[in-house]
Amino acid sequence: MKEKISVIVPVYGVEKVLGRCVESILAQTYENIEIILVDDGSPDSCPAICDDYSRRFSNIRTIHKRNGGLTSAWKEGVRHAEGALLGFVDSDDWIDPDMYERLAGALEEKDADIAMAGLVFDYADPGYPPRRETNRMEKPFYDSADLKALFPVLLNDGSFIGRTIQPSRVTKLFRRELVERNLDLWDERVTVGEDLQMVFAAVLDARGICAVPDYYPYHYWYNMASMTGGHDPAYLQKIKLLRERMEKISDEKGVYDFRPQIRNDFLSLAVMAVKNEIWRNRRDPLGKVLENVSAMCRDASVQEALRNHTMDRIGLSVRLYIFMMKHGMAFSCYLVTKIFFTFYYRIFSRMQ
């Protein structure tokens, strides 16, 4: 019999689309799958929907817990999983029927610890075309020596958000022991970059990683409305915590000094944090927004990253933005961001 795959689905506030997700996992061609629905204290009808699925299907189990966030939910799922292989699907997404068949086949063929595929961003608004995303890894299989050779560019290859490995846990199939040995390293307080800390630690322990080329079975459901809303005033603090945890993992593993790459990744996210403040803060007046931007640019961690980053493959526009942040040019950052996003969304609107 094929090894059992446990598919863990954290559930919260998705009553309208949960069925689409679960049905796509039930439709898998792989024959030995259990589905673990982790109700993370969802306030809607999701708990009842999960219980109904558990009653109707013997391979579905539901776990109810207090709300603790995404990481706590999938970690709880891992603790209850019976499978030798672990997969993850977020409850507002869905997967193609042969996803786990192909990932498990690649894992077995290469005797790897992680198998991965690409994903498709499917937009809630049908006017926006789907967009594919994959790894920057060039080979279909990396043994331990290949992985070590990849360490110098694993988290940042010198470009903006230059992650060589695509960090999403949902596009991957893991051997169970690889996940279990790292559970304590995955901090439940991290709410930006949850997948990055998870995949980073797992990759450093992997004996081999394989990728199914030109294959995009995971459908990430993207609501365009969230791109113009969702201002998060705590974003900078969240990415500072992510940086701290990534450095902790790097130090704990001790296989390579990833701190310069982690700094580069943090700076990329800090640039996005400034843009988030400028574009999405619709509550505060201009003066307050500029004050917030100035404070973010002056932040000691941000200034350290601005001074010491090693990104040498960034374009002129990013270099200019980094220069403006380094010198506290809040109003210049404001103007550039407003102009860019105004044109960006105008182009998107014409595609409808």
GROMACS .gro file of C-alpha atoms in nm:
model
  352
    1MET     CA    1   0.000   0.000   0.000
    2LYS     CA    2   0.117   0.353  -0.073
    3GLU     CA    3   0.238   0.559   0.220
    4LYS     CA    4  -0.038   0.759   0.383
    5ILE     CA    5  -0.046   1.132   0.314
    6SER     CA    6  -0.195   1.354   0.584
    7VAL     CA    7  -0.328   1.678   0.436
    8ILE     CA    8  -0.363   1.947   0.702
    9VAL     CA    9  -0.614   2.227   0.644
   10PRO     CA   10  -0.623   2.521   0.889
   11VAL     CA   11  -0.977   2.660   0.890
   12TYR     CA   12  -1.090   3.007   0.990
   13GLY     CA   13  -1.364   3.233   0.852
   14VAL     CA   14  -1.403   3.066   0.512
   15GLU     CA   15  -1.756   2.924   0.524
   16LYS     CA   16  -1.830   3.028   0.163
   17VAL     CA   17  -1.531   2.854   0.006
   18LEU     CA   18  -1.437   2.574   0.248
   19GLY     CA   19  -1.632   2.316   0.048
   20ARG     CA   20  -1.433   2.396  -0.269
   21CYS     CA   21  -1.110   2.328  -0.082
   22VAL     CA   22  -1.217   2.002   0.084
   23GLU     CA   23  -1.378   1.863  -0.231
   24SER     CA   24  -1.055   1.923  -0.426
   25ILE     CA   25  -0.863   1.712  -0.172
   26LEU     CA   26  -1.130   1.440  -0.174
   27ALA     CA   27  -1.092   1.428  -0.553
   28GLN     CA   28  -0.721   1.337  -0.536
   29THR     CA   29  -0.614   1.040  -0.746
   30TYR     CA   30  -0.370   0.933  -0.473
   31GLU     CA   31  -0.549   0.654  -0.288
   32ASN     CA   32  -0.421   0.675   0.070
   33ILE     CA   33  -0.502   1.023   0.203
   34GLU     CA   34  -0.638   1.148   0.532
   35ILE     CA   35  -0.766   1.504   0.566
   36ILE     CA   36  -0.726   1.687   0.896
   37LEU     CA   37  -0.946   1.994   0.928
   38VAL     CA   38  -0.820   2.219   1.207
   39ASP     CA   39  -1.094   2.459   1.316
   40ASP     CA   40  -0.894   2.748   1.462
   41GLY     CA   41  -1.183   2.886   1.664
   42SER     CA   42  -1.367   3.002   1.352
   43PRO     CA   43  -1.661   3.232   1.442
   44ASP     CA   44  -1.879   3.139   1.142
   45SER     CA   45  -2.034   2.809   1.031
   46CYS     CA   46  -1.696   2.651   0.951
   47PRO     CA   47  -1.696   2.430   1.267
   48ALA     CA   48  -2.030   2.279   1.165
   49ILE     CA   49  -1.915   2.231   0.805
   50CYS     CA   50  -1.601   2.053   0.926
   51ASP     CA   51  -1.802   1.825   1.155
   52ASP     CA   52  -2.041   1.742   0.869
   53TYR     CA   53  -1.749   1.638   0.646
   54SER     CA   54  -1.608   1.422   0.927
   55ARG     CA   55  -1.942   1.243   0.966
   56ARG     CA   56  -1.974   1.176   0.594
   57PHE     CA   57  -1.616   1.073   0.513
   58SER     CA   58  -1.413   0.823   0.715
   59ASN     CA   59  -1.081   0.973   0.601
   60ILE     CA   60  -1.163   1.322   0.733
   61ARG     CA   61  -1.099   1.422   1.093
   62THR     CA   62  -1.186   1.754   1.255
   63ILE     CA   63  -0.994   1.917   1.537
   64HIS     CA   64  -1.147   2.212   1.721
   65LYS     CA   65  -0.914   2.451   1.904
   66ARG     CA   66  -0.898   2.804   2.037
   67ASN     CA   67  -0.798   3.067   1.786
   68GLY     CA   68  -0.419   3.085   1.778
   69GLY     CA   69  -0.333   3.177   1.423
   70LEU     CA   70  -0.219   2.992   1.114
   71THR     CA   71   0.103   2.843   1.251
   72SER     CA   72  -0.060   2.710   1.567
   73ALA     CA   73  -0.336   2.553   1.358
   74TRP     CA   74  -0.115   2.359   1.119
   75LYS     CA   75   0.118   2.257   1.402
   76GLU     CA   76  -0.182   2.112   1.585
   77GLY     CA   77  -0.271   1.927   1.267
   78VAL     CA   78   0.080   1.780   1.249
   79ARG     CA   79   0.045   1.648   1.604
   80HIS     CA   80  -0.270   1.458   1.507
   81ALA     CA   81  -0.150   1.336   1.167
   82GLU     CA   82  -0.099   0.965   1.105
   83GLY     CA   83   0.063   0.985   0.763
   84ALA     CA   84   0.428   0.929   0.682
   85LEU     CA   85   0.398   1.219   0.438
   86LEU     CA   86   0.252   1.562   0.515
   87GLY     CA   87   0.086   1.815   0.288
   88PHE     CA   88  -0.080   2.147   0.363
   89VAL     CA   89  -0.369   2.323   0.191
   90ASP     CA   90  -0.513   2.656   0.304
   91SER     CA   91  -0.889   2.652   0.337
   92ASP     CA   92  -0.967   2.922   0.081
   93ASP     CA   93  -0.752   2.755  -0.189
   94TRP     CA   94  -0.787   2.435  -0.393
   95ILE     CA   95  -0.566   2.181  -0.571
   96ASP     CA   96  -0.569   1.983  -0.896
   97PRO     CA   97  -0.672   1.613  -0.870
   98ASP     CA   98  -0.327   1.469  -0.943
   99MET     CA   99  -0.122   1.699  -0.720
  100TYR     CA  100  -0.033   1.451  -0.447
  101GLU     CA  101  -0.003   1.161  -0.690
  102ARG     CA  102   0.267   1.345  -0.879
  103LEU     CA  103   0.445   1.487  -0.574
  104ALA     CA  104   0.451   1.148  -0.399
  105GLY     CA  105   0.577   0.983  -0.719
  106ALA     CA  106   0.862   1.232  -0.747
  107LEU     CA  107   0.946   1.190  -0.379
  108GLU     CA  108   0.965   0.812  -0.411
  109GLU     CA  109   1.156   0.815  -0.740
  110LYS     CA  110   1.428   1.045  -0.607
  111ASP     CA  111   1.419   0.920  -0.245
  112ALA     CA  112   1.386   1.286  -0.145
  113ASP     CA  113   1.253   1.446   0.173
  114ILE     CA  114   1.061   1.729   0.005
  115ALA     CA  115   0.880   1.738  -0.328
  116MET     CA  116   0.753   2.067  -0.466
  117ALA     CA  117   0.547   2.216  -0.744
  118GLY     CA  118   0.447   2.563  -0.858
  119LEU     CA  119   0.129   2.754  -0.784
  120VAL     CA  120  -0.126   2.966  -0.966
  121PHE     CA  121  -0.267   3.291  -0.831
  122ASP     CA  122  -0.637   3.274  -0.919
  123TYR     CA  123  -0.803   3.609  -0.867
  124ALA     CA  124  -1.150   3.641  -0.720
  125ASP     CA  125  -1.228   3.898  -0.991
  126PRO     CA  126  -1.244   3.709  -1.325
  127GLY     CA  127  -1.117   4.021  -1.499
  128TYR     CA  128  -0.765   3.951  -1.375
  129PRO     CA  129  -0.573   3.674  -1.552
  130PRO     CA  130  -0.418   3.394  -1.343
  131ARG     CA  131  -0.047   3.429  -1.265
  132ARG     CA  132   0.199   3.145  -1.214
  133GLU     CA  133   0.478   3.130  -0.958
  134THR     CA  134   0.750   2.869  -0.923
  135ASN     CA  135   1.090   2.814  -0.767
  136ARG     CA  136   1.409   2.964  -0.901
  137MET     CA  137   1.573   2.626  -0.858
  138GLU     CA  138   1.710   2.514  -1.193
  139LYS     CA  139   1.735   2.137  -1.146
  140PRO     CA  140   1.459   1.879  -1.086
  141PHE     CA  141   1.656   1.720  -0.801
  142TYR     CA  142   1.902   1.847  -0.541
  143ASP     CA  143   2.090   1.605  -0.319
  144SER     CA  144   2.257   1.719   0.002
  145ALA     CA  145   2.570   1.839  -0.180
  146ASP     CA  146   2.361   2.033  -0.432
  147LEU     CA  147   2.164   2.193  -0.150
  148LYS     CA  148   2.481   2.306   0.026
  149ALA     CA  149   2.598   2.463  -0.300
  150LEU     CA  150   2.267   2.650  -0.308
  151PHE     CA  151   2.306   2.794   0.043
  152PRO     CA  152   2.477   3.121  -0.070
  153VAL     CA  153   2.161   3.223  -0.259
  154LEU     CA  154   1.892   3.021  -0.082
  155LEU     CA  155   1.717   3.316   0.086
  156ASN     CA  156   1.843   3.599  -0.132
  157ASP     CA  157   2.030   3.592  -0.462
  158GLY     CA  158   2.115   3.961  -0.456
  159SER     CA  159   1.785   4.077  -0.606
  160PHE     CA  160   1.476   4.229  -0.444
  161ILE     CA  161   1.284   3.948  -0.264
  162GLY     CA  162   1.542   3.721  -0.428
  163ARG     CA  163   1.441   3.392  -0.266
  164THR     CA  164   1.573   3.099  -0.463
  165ILE     CA  165   1.331   2.855  -0.305
  166GLN     CA  166   0.962   2.940  -0.317
  167PRO     CA  167   0.864   2.949   0.052
  168SER     CA  168   0.504   2.831   0.039
  169ARG     CA  169   0.447   2.515   0.246
  170VAL     CA  170   0.128   2.444   0.047
  171THR     CA  171   0.312   2.363  -0.277
  172LYS     CA  172   0.517   2.091  -0.108
  173LEU     CA  173   0.499   1.737   0.024
  174PHE     CA  174   0.720   1.664   0.327
  175ARG     CA  175   0.842   1.351   0.496
  176ARG     CA  176   0.683   1.358   0.839
  177GLU     CA  177   1.005   1.339   1.043
  178LEU     CA  178   1.139   1.650   0.870
  179VAL     CA  179   0.843   1.850   0.997
  180GLU     CA  180   0.824   1.699   1.343
  181ARG     CA  181   1.186   1.769   1.432
  182ASN     CA  182   1.136   2.140   1.360
  183LEU     CA  183   0.802   2.207   1.526
  184ASP     CA  184   0.957   2.390   1.820
  185LEU     CA  185   1.148   2.626   1.589
  186TRP     CA  186   0.833   2.754   1.420
  187ASP     CA  187   0.722   3.048   1.631
  188GLU     CA  188   0.345   3.089   1.653
  189ARG     CA  189   0.386   3.465   1.704
  190VAL     CA  190   0.511   3.503   1.346
  191THR     CA  191   0.225   3.626   1.128
  192VAL     CA  192   0.426   3.754   0.830
  193GLY     CA  193   0.648   3.490   0.673
  194GLU     CA  194   0.501   3.189   0.855
  195ASP     CA  195   0.579   2.965   0.560
  196LEU     CA  196   0.927   3.107   0.516
  197GLN     CA  197   1.039   3.008   0.866
  198MET     CA  198   0.882   2.665   0.822
  199VAL     CA  199   1.029   2.581   0.481
  200PHE     CA  200   1.371   2.730   0.566
  201ALA     CA  201   1.421   2.501   0.865
  202ALA     CA  202   1.296   2.195   0.677
  203VAL     CA  203   1.520   2.256   0.376
  204LEU     CA  204   1.830   2.279   0.596
  205ASP     CA  205   1.755   1.929   0.730
  206ALA     CA  206   1.658   1.771   0.397
  207ARG     CA  207   1.869   1.495   0.241
  208GLY     CA  208   1.723   1.578  -0.097
  209ILE     CA  209   1.462   1.799  -0.262
  210CYS     CA  210   1.287   1.737  -0.592
  211ALA     CA  211   1.069   1.960  -0.805
  212VAL     CA  212   0.808   1.866  -1.063
  213PRO     CA  213   0.896   2.104  -1.350
  214ASP     CA  214   0.634   2.315  -1.529
  215TYR     CA  215   0.360   2.195  -1.299
  216TYR     CA  216   0.122   2.435  -1.120
  217PRO     CA  217  -0.144   2.232  -0.935
  218TYR     CA  218  -0.199   2.459  -0.636
  219HIS     CA  219  -0.456   2.736  -0.678
  220TYR     CA  220  -0.404   3.031  -0.447
  221TRP     CA  221  -0.726   3.230  -0.431
  222TYR     CA  222  -0.646   3.601  -0.435
  223ASN     CA  223  -0.894   3.876  -0.359
  224MET     CA  224  -0.784   4.192  -0.538
  225ALA     CA  225  -0.979   4.404  -0.291
  226SER     CA  226  -0.718   4.314  -0.030
  227MET     CA  227  -0.450   4.482  -0.242
  228THR     CA  228  -0.607   4.824  -0.190
  229GLY     CA  229  -0.713   4.770   0.170
  230GLY     CA  230  -0.575   4.587   0.467
  231HIS     CA  231  -0.342   4.851   0.612
  232ASP     CA  232  -0.131   4.690   0.883
  233PRO     CA  233   0.032   4.947   1.115
  234ALA     CA  234   0.225   4.667   1.288
  235TYR     CA  235   0.381   4.528   0.969
  236LEU     CA  236   0.732   4.652   1.048
  237GLN     CA  237   0.725   4.494   1.393
  238LYS     CA  238   0.605   4.168   1.241
  239ILE     CA  239   0.889   4.148   0.990
  240LYS     CA  240   1.138   4.233   1.264
  241LEU     CA  241   1.011   3.930   1.453
  242LEU     CA  242   1.042   3.721   1.136
  243ARG     CA  243   1.403   3.833   1.097
  244GLU     CA  244   1.476   3.742   1.458
  245ARG     CA  245   1.326   3.395   1.417
  246MET     CA  246   1.505   3.331   1.087
  247GLU     CA  247   1.836   3.424   1.247
  248LYS     CA  248   1.751   3.191   1.535
  249ILE     CA  249   1.692   2.903   1.293
  250SER     CA  250   2.014   2.982   1.106
  251ASP     CA  251   2.212   2.985   1.429
  252GLU     CA  252   2.041   2.671   1.560
  253LYS     CA  253   2.118   2.469   1.248
  254GLY     CA  254   2.474   2.601   1.220
  255VAL     CA  255   2.527   2.475   0.865
  256TYR     CA  256   2.584   2.815   0.703
  257ASP     CA  257   2.578   3.185   0.797
  258PHE     CA  258   2.250   3.302   0.644
  259ARG     CA  259   2.243   3.633   0.834
  260PRO     CA  260   2.344   3.853   0.535
  261GLN     CA  261   2.070   3.695   0.324
  262ILE     CA  262   1.820   3.731   0.607
  263ARG     CA  263   1.915   4.099   0.630
  264ASN     CA  264   1.855   4.141   0.257
  265ASP     CA  265   1.517   3.971   0.282
  266PHE     CA  266   1.425   4.190   0.579
  267LEU     CA  267   1.517   4.505   0.387
  268SER     CA  268   1.302   4.397   0.093
  269LEU     CA  269   1.010   4.353   0.331
  270ALA     CA  270   1.089   4.687   0.500
  271VAL     CA  271   1.058   4.860   0.163
  272MET     CA  272   0.720   4.693   0.126
  273ALA     CA  273   0.629   4.804   0.480
  274VAL     CA  274   0.689   5.169   0.387
  275LYS     CA  275   0.482   5.129   0.071
  276ASN     CA  276   0.208   4.961   0.274
  277GLU     CA  277   0.196   5.260   0.507
  278ILE     CA  278   0.176   5.507   0.220
  279TRP     CA  279  -0.069   5.328  -0.008
  280ARG     CA  280  -0.300   5.150   0.234
  281ASN     CA  281  -0.325   5.389   0.528
  282ARG     CA  282  -0.650   5.562   0.439
  283ARG     CA  283  -0.732   5.651   0.799
  284ASP     CA  284  -0.460   5.899   0.891
  285PRO     CA  285  -0.399   6.246   0.738
  286LEU     CA  286  -0.094   6.305   0.519
  287GLY     CA  287   0.110   6.455   0.801
  288LYS     CA  288   0.060   6.149   1.020
  289VAL     CA  289   0.144   5.912   0.733
  290LEU     CA  290   0.469   6.099   0.666
  291GLU     CA  291   0.548   6.092   1.038
  292ASN     CA  292   0.494   5.715   1.041
  293VAL     CA  293   0.713   5.670   0.732
  294SER     CA  294   0.990   5.879   0.887
  295ALA     CA  295   0.978   5.669   1.205
  296MET     CA  296   0.998   5.348   1.002
  297CYS     CA  297   1.298   5.474   0.807
  298ARG     CA  298   1.474   5.580   1.130
  299ASP     CA  299   1.415   5.242   1.295
  300ALA     CA  300   1.751   5.102   1.407
  301SER     CA  301   1.698   4.764   1.241
  302VAL     CA  302   1.593   4.925   0.914
  303GLN     CA  303   1.888   5.165   0.915
  304GLU     CA  304   2.128   4.878   0.984
  305ALA     CA  305   1.985   4.687   0.688
  306LEU     CA  306   1.995   4.995   0.465
  307ARG     CA  307   2.364   5.045   0.544
  308ASN     CA  308   2.481   4.686   0.525
  309HIS     CA  309   2.268   4.502   0.270
  310THR     CA  310   2.447   4.310  -0.005
  311MET     CA  311   2.183   4.318  -0.279
  312ASP     CA  312   2.381   4.386  -0.595
  313ARG     CA  313   2.118   4.281  -0.851
  314ILE     CA  314   1.850   4.540  -0.778
  315GLY     CA  315   1.726   4.784  -1.040
  316LEU     CA  316   1.757   5.160  -1.041
  317SER     CA  317   1.408   5.218  -0.900
  318VAL     CA  318   1.476   4.999  -0.594
  319ARG     CA  319   1.817   5.160  -0.544
  320LEU     CA  320   1.650   5.501  -0.549
  321TYR     CA  321   1.386   5.393  -0.299
  322ILE     CA  322   1.651   5.250  -0.066
  323PHE     CA  323   1.847   5.577  -0.095
  324MET     CA  324   1.538   5.778  -0.003
  325MET     CA  325   1.465   5.556   0.297
  326LYS     CA  326   1.826   5.569   0.413
  327HIS     CA  327   1.818   5.949   0.416
  328GLY     CA  328   1.471   5.978   0.567
  329MET     CA  329   1.312   6.134   0.256
  330ALA     CA  330   0.957   6.047   0.360
  331PHE     CA  331   0.778   6.283   0.121
  332SER     CA  332   0.981   6.155  -0.176
  333CYS     CA  333   0.890   5.799  -0.081
  334TYR     CA  334   0.528   5.911  -0.060
  335LEU     CA  335   0.524   6.068  -0.406
  336VAL     CA  336   0.701   5.776  -0.577
  337THR     CA  337   0.472   5.520  -0.414
  338LYS     CA  338   0.153   5.708  -0.498
  339ILE     CA  339   0.254   5.755  -0.860
  340PHE     CA  340   0.360   5.392  -0.904
  341PHE     CA  341   0.050   5.232  -0.754
  342THR     CA  342  -0.186   5.474  -0.928
  343PHE     CA  343  -0.051   5.362  -1.266
  344TYR     CA  344  -0.028   4.998  -1.153
  345TYR     CA  345  -0.397   4.971  -1.065
  346ARG     CA  346  -0.498   5.172  -1.369
  347ILE     CA  347  -0.329   4.912  -1.588
  348PHE     CA  348  -0.504   4.631  -1.396
  349SER     CA  349  -0.842   4.797  -1.439
  350ARG     CA  350  -0.793   4.810  -1.817
  351MET     CA  351  -0.743   4.432  -1.823
  352GLN     CA  352  -1.098   4.369  -1.704
   0.00000   0.00000   0.00000
